[in-house]
PDB file of C-alpha atoms in Angstrom:
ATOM      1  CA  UNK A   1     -17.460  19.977  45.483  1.00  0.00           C
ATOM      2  CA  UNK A   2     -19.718  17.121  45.282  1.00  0.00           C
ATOM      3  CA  UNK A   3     -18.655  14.433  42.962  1.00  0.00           C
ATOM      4  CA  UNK A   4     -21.312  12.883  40.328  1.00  0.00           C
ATOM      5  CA  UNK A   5     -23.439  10.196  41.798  1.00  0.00           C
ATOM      6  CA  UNK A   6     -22.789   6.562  40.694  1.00  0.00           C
ATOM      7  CA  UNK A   7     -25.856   6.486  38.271  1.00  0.00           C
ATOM      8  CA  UNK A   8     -25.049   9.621  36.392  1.00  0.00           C
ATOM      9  CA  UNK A   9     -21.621   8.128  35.627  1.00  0.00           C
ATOM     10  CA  UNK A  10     -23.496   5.057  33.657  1.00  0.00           C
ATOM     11  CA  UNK A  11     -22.779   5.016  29.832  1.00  0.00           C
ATOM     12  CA  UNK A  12     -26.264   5.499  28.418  1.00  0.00           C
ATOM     13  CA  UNK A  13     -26.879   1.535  26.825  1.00  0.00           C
ATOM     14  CA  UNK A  14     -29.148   3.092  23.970  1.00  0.00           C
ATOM     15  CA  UNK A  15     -25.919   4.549  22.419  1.00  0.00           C
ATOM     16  CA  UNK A  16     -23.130   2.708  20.430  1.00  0.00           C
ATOM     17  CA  UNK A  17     -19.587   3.354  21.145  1.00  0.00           C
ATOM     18  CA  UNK A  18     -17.495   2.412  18.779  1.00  0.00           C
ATOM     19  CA  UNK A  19     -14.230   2.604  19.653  1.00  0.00           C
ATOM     20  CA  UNK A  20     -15.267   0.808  23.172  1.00  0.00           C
ATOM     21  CA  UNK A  21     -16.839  -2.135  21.296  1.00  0.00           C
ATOM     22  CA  UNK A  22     -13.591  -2.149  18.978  1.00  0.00           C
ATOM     23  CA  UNK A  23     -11.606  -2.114  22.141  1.00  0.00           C
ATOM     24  CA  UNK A  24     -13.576  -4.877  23.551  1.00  0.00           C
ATOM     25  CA  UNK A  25     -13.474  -6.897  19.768  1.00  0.00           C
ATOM     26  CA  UNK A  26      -9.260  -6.220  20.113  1.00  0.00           C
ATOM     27  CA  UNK A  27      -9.322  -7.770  23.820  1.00  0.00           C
ATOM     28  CA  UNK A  28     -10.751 -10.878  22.757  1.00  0.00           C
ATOM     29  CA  UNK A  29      -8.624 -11.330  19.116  1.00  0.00           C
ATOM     30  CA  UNK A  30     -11.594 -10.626  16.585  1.00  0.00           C
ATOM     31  CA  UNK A  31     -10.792  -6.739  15.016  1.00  0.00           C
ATOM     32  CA  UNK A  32     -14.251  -6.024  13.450  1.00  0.00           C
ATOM     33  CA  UNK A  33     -14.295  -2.416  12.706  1.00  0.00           C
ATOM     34  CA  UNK A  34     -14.413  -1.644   9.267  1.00  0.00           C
ATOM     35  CA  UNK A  35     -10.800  -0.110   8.971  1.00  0.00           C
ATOM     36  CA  UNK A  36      -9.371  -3.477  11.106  1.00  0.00           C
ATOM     37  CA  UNK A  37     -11.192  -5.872   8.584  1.00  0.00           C
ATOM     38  CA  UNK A  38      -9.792  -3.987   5.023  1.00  0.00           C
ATOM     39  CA  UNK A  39      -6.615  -3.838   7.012  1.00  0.00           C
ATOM     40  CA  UNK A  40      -6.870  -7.490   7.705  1.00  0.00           C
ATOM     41  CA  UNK A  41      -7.971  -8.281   4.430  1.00  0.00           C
ATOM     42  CA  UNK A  42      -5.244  -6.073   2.354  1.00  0.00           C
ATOM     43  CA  UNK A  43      -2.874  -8.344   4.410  1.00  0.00           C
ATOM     44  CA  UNK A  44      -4.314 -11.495   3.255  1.00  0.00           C
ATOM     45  CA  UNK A  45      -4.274  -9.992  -0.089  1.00  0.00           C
ATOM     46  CA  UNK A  46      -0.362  -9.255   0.224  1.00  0.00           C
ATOM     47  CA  UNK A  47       0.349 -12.471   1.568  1.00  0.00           C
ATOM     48  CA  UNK A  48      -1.283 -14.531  -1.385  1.00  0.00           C
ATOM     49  CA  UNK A  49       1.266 -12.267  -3.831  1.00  0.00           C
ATOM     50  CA  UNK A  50      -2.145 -10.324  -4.967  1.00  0.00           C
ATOM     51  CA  UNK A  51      -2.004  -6.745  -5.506  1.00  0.00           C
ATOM     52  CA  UNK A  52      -4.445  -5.450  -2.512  1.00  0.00           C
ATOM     53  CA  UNK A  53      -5.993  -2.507  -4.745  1.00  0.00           C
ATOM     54  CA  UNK A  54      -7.123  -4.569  -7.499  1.00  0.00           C
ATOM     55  CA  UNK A  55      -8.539  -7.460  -5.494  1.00  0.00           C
ATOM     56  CA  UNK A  56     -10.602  -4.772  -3.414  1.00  0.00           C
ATOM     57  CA  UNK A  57     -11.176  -2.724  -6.431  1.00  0.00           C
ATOM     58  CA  UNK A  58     -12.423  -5.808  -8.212  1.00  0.00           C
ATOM     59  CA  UNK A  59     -14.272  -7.610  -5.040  1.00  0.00           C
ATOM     60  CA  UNK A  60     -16.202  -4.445  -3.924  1.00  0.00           C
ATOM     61  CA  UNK A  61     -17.468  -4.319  -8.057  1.00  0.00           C
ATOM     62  CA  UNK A  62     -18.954  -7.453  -7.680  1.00  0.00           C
ATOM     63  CA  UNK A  63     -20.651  -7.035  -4.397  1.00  0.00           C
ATOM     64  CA  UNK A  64     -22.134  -3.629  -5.631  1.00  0.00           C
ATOM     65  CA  UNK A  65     -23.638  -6.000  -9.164  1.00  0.00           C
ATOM     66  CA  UNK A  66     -25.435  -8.086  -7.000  1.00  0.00           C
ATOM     67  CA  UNK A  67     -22.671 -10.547  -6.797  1.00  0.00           C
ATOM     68  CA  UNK A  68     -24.774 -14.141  -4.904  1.00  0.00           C
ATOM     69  CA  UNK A  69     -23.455 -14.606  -1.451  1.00  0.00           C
ATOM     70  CA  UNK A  70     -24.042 -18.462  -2.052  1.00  0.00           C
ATOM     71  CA  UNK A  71     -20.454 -17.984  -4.219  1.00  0.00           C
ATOM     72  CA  UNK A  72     -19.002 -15.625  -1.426  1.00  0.00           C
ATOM     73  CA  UNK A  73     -15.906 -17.855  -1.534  1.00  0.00           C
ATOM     74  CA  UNK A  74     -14.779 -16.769  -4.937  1.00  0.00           C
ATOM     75  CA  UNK A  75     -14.514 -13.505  -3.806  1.00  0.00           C
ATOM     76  CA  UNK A  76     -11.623 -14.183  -1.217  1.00  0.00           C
ATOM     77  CA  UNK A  77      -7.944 -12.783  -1.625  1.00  0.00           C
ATOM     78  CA  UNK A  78      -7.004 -16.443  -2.389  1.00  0.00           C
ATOM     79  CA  UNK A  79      -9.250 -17.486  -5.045  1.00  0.00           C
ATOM     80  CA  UNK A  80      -8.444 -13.928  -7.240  1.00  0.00           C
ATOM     81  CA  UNK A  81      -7.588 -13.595 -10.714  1.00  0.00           C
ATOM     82  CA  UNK A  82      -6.876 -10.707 -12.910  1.00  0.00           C
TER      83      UNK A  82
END
């Protein structure tokens, strides 16, 4: 059996892998796939004594009204208020 020539073992670079480019992310500390950053975030949440579901709940609200990103701060686990 011949084995597959050097070239044809290439990942195609027109096509996004995922869970490579959240492996890579990982390696170098910074988790941006969407399930690492509401993880990371429902953390935060915890750790500021905030109830993850409702700051999520309420932050994902806003976003979806149009909320200005100039006042993106407000919007942070820290700065939440019932």
């Amino acid at each position: 059996m011949s084995s597959p020539s050097r070239q044809s073992r290439r990942r195609d670079p027109n096509i996004i892998y995922p869970d490579l480019a959240a492996t890579h992310e990982k390696i170098r500390g910074k988790e941006t796939h969407p399930l690492g950053i509401v993880r990371r975030s429902a953390k935060t949440a915890k750790m500021n004594q905030v109830d993850p579901h409702a700051w999520l709940t309420q932050t994902l609200e806003r976003i979806a009204n149009g909320w200005p990103t100039s006042d993106i701060n407000a919007l942070m686990p820290w700065n939440y208020q019932s």
